[in-house]
Every structure is written in C-alpha cells, then in structure tokens.
C-alpha cells in the first residue's frame, strides 16, 4: 500500500491473566495491516504480566515493552504519549477526536 501510516497501539497492562494478555496482543499481531507498533505498558504488575510482555516482545520486533510503577491505565497511556512517541496525530478513544500526523489508537 502506498503512503501507509504507522499505527501505534498502546496496551496498558496491569495484573491481567496470561491468557487474556496473550490473546489481546496476538490479535493485534495478526492484523492484516502490518505497519503497526505494539506498545505494551506494564503498569507495575505483580502477577508476572510484565514477564509475559517481555516474552511476547521477543517474538515480534513490532512490540516494545515499557515497565513503570503503578499509576493506573491513564498514566500508562500518558507515559508513552508524553515521553516516547513523536505524535503528530492522535485518536482519543474517549472523544473520537483527531488531534494533530502519526496515527495512534489507544485501547
């Protein structure tokens, strides 16, 4: 496809059972649109979810994992938006409003 945009999928992770976390990430990995980066934010999990994130990242180079102290799902998203991503355009799922040219979907 011409002019494909990089889509960043941010997945906040906190003490989610391995089965659900893997199912979520694999469903993103299996999308037909391939120009994705999958950003997993381990929000201080205490159940091994962070280790699962690290294992998944070894399977697919599009996955990046960030570990942080617990602060809630909103803070997990904000950490990436403010510090890590060169954002030009952002889709906010709460309001479905386009802001400024890399597209980001927050789930």
mmCIF file of C-alpha atoms in Angstrom:
data_model
loop_
_atom_site.group_PDB
_atom_site.id
_atom_site.type_symbol
_atom_site.label_atom_id
_atom_site.label_comp_id
_atom_site.label_asym_id
_atom_site.label_seq_id
_atom_site.Cartn_x
_atom_site.Cartn_y
_atom_site.Cartn_z
ATOM 1 C CA UNK A 1 0.000 0.000 0.000
ATOM 2 C CA UNK A 2 1.168 3.481 -0.800
ATOM 3 C CA UNK A 3 1.518 6.072 1.948
ATOM 4 C CA UNK A 4 0.854 3.630 4.786
ATOM 5 C CA UNK A 5 0.801 5.273 8.174
ATOM 6 C CA UNK A 6 2.498 3.767 11.190
ATOM 7 C CA UNK A 7 -0.230 2.857 13.651
ATOM 8 C CA UNK A 8 0.792 2.742 17.316
ATOM 9 C CA UNK A 9 -1.357 0.517 19.502
ATOM 10 C CA UNK A 10 -0.910 1.276 23.203
ATOM 11 C CA UNK A 11 -1.933 -1.524 25.561
ATOM 12 C CA UNK A 12 -1.862 -0.719 29.298
ATOM 13 C CA UNK A 13 -1.131 -3.918 31.252
ATOM 14 C CA UNK A 14 -1.818 -4.472 34.940
ATOM 15 C CA UNK A 15 -2.204 -7.879 36.592
ATOM 16 C CA UNK A 16 -4.081 -9.424 33.709
ATOM 17 C CA UNK A 17 -4.179 -13.157 33.409
ATOM 18 C CA UNK A 18 -1.672 -14.565 30.941
ATOM 19 C CA UNK A 19 -4.392 -16.000 28.712
ATOM 20 C CA UNK A 20 -6.105 -12.643 28.177
ATOM 21 C CA UNK A 21 -2.905 -10.675 27.693
ATOM 22 C CA UNK A 22 -1.547 -13.100 25.115
ATOM 23 C CA UNK A 23 -4.901 -13.246 23.315
ATOM 24 C CA UNK A 24 -5.092 -9.450 23.151
ATOM 25 C CA UNK A 25 -1.541 -8.997 21.859
ATOM 26 C CA UNK A 26 -1.751 -11.869 19.370
ATOM 27 C CA UNK A 27 -4.970 -10.448 17.927
ATOM 28 C CA UNK A 28 -3.117 -7.185 17.281
ATOM 29 C CA UNK A 29 -0.094 -9.040 15.855
ATOM 30 C CA UNK A 30 -2.363 -10.916 13.420
ATOM 31 C CA UNK A 31 -3.987 -7.839 11.887
ATOM 32 C CA UNK A 32 -3.728 -7.630 8.105
ATOM 33 C CA UNK A 33 -2.408 -4.084 8.367
ATOM 34 C CA UNK A 34 1.273 -4.739 9.060
ATOM 35 C CA UNK A 35 2.692 -1.275 9.686
ATOM 36 C CA UNK A 36 1.994 -1.384 13.419
ATOM 37 C CA UNK A 37 3.962 -0.845 16.564
ATOM 38 C CA UNK A 38 2.529 -2.502 19.631
ATOM 39 C CA UNK A 39 3.415 -0.663 22.825
ATOM 40 C CA UNK A 40 2.821 -2.658 25.996
ATOM 41 C CA UNK A 41 2.946 -0.612 29.189
ATOM 42 C CA UNK A 42 3.373 -2.776 32.278
ATOM 43 C CA UNK A 43 1.839 -0.587 34.962
ATOM 44 C CA UNK A 44 3.626 -2.172 37.925
ATOM 45 C CA UNK A 45 2.071 -5.629 37.605
ATOM 46 C CA UNK A 46 2.772 -8.047 40.449
ATOM 47 C CA UNK A 47 1.463 -11.223 38.795
ATOM 48 C CA UNK A 48 4.092 -11.822 36.102
ATOM 49 C CA UNK A 49 2.289 -9.881 33.373
ATOM 50 C CA UNK A 50 5.468 -7.879 32.760
ATOM 51 C CA UNK A 51 7.394 -11.085 32.057
ATOM 52 C CA UNK A 52 4.696 -12.159 29.591
ATOM 53 C CA UNK A 53 5.055 -8.787 27.847
ATOM 54 C CA UNK A 54 8.821 -9.279 27.579
ATOM 55 C CA UNK A 55 8.338 -12.776 26.107
ATOM 56 C CA UNK A 56 5.873 -11.502 23.514
ATOM 57 C CA UNK A 57 8.306 -8.737 22.525
ATOM 58 C CA UNK A 58 10.924 -11.398 21.731
ATOM 59 C CA UNK A 59 8.501 -12.952 19.228
ATOM 60 C CA UNK A 60 7.736 -9.834 17.202
ATOM 61 C CA UNK A 61 10.002 -6.854 16.536
ATOM 62 C CA UNK A 62 6.970 -4.546 16.362
ATOM 63 C CA UNK A 63 6.374 -4.966 20.105
ATOM 64 C CA UNK A 64 8.018 -2.621 22.591
ATOM 65 C CA UNK A 65 7.578 -3.007 26.348
ATOM 66 C CA UNK A 66 7.709 -0.277 28.957
ATOM 67 C CA UNK A 67 7.754 -1.053 32.687
ATOM 68 C CA UNK A 68 6.664 1.606 35.179
ATOM 69 C CA UNK A 69 5.400 1.952 38.726
ATOM 70 C CA UNK A 70 1.669 1.503 39.160
ATOM 71 C CA UNK A 71 -0.283 4.641 38.387
ATOM 72 C CA UNK A 72 -3.411 3.473 36.563
ATOM 73 C CA UNK A 73 -4.259 2.893 32.908
ATOM 74 C CA UNK A 74 -4.444 6.595 32.093
ATOM 75 C CA UNK A 75 -0.934 7.184 33.397
ATOM 76 C CA UNK A 76 0.277 4.201 31.379
ATOM 77 C CA UNK A 77 -1.010 5.838 28.203
ATOM 78 C CA UNK A 78 0.267 9.272 29.122
ATOM 79 C CA UNK A 79 3.796 7.991 29.785
ATOM 80 C CA UNK A 80 4.080 6.963 26.155
ATOM 81 C CA UNK A 81 2.260 9.895 24.679
ATOM 82 C CA UNK A 82 4.299 12.479 26.554
ATOM 83 C CA UNK A 83 7.723 10.822 26.668
ATOM 84 C CA UNK A 84 8.067 8.236 23.917
ATOM 85 C CA UNK A 85 6.051 8.933 20.803
ATOM 86 C CA UNK A 86 6.619 11.552 18.125
ATOM 87 C CA UNK A 87 2.949 12.385 17.896
ATOM 88 C CA UNK A 88 1.522 14.354 15.041
ATOM 89 C CA UNK A 89 -1.985 12.900 15.141
ATOM 90 C CA UNK A 90 -3.716 11.125 17.964
ATOM 91 C CA UNK A 91 -7.108 9.398 18.137
ATOM 92 C CA UNK A 92 -8.500 9.718 21.626
ATOM 93 C CA UNK A 93 -10.894 6.865 22.202
ATOM 94 C CA UNK A 94 -12.798 8.809 24.848
ATOM 95 C CA UNK A 95 -13.899 11.513 22.419
ATOM 96 C CA UNK A 96 -13.058 10.135 18.958
ATOM 97 C CA UNK A 97 -11.444 13.452 18.099
ATOM 98 C CA UNK A 98 -8.449 13.785 15.791
ATOM 99 C CA UNK A 99 -5.623 15.874 17.122
ATOM 100 C CA UNK A 100 -2.556 16.967 15.296
ATOM 101 C CA UNK A 101 0.322 13.031 11.509
ATOM 102 C CA UNK A 102 1.322 9.657 13.113
ATOM 103 C CA UNK A 103 -1.916 7.889 13.959
ATOM 104 C CA UNK A 104 -2.264 6.380 17.401
ATOM 105 C CA UNK A 105 -5.048 4.145 18.645
ATOM 106 C CA UNK A 106 -5.333 3.823 22.396
ATOM 107 C CA UNK A 107 -7.095 0.676 23.626
#
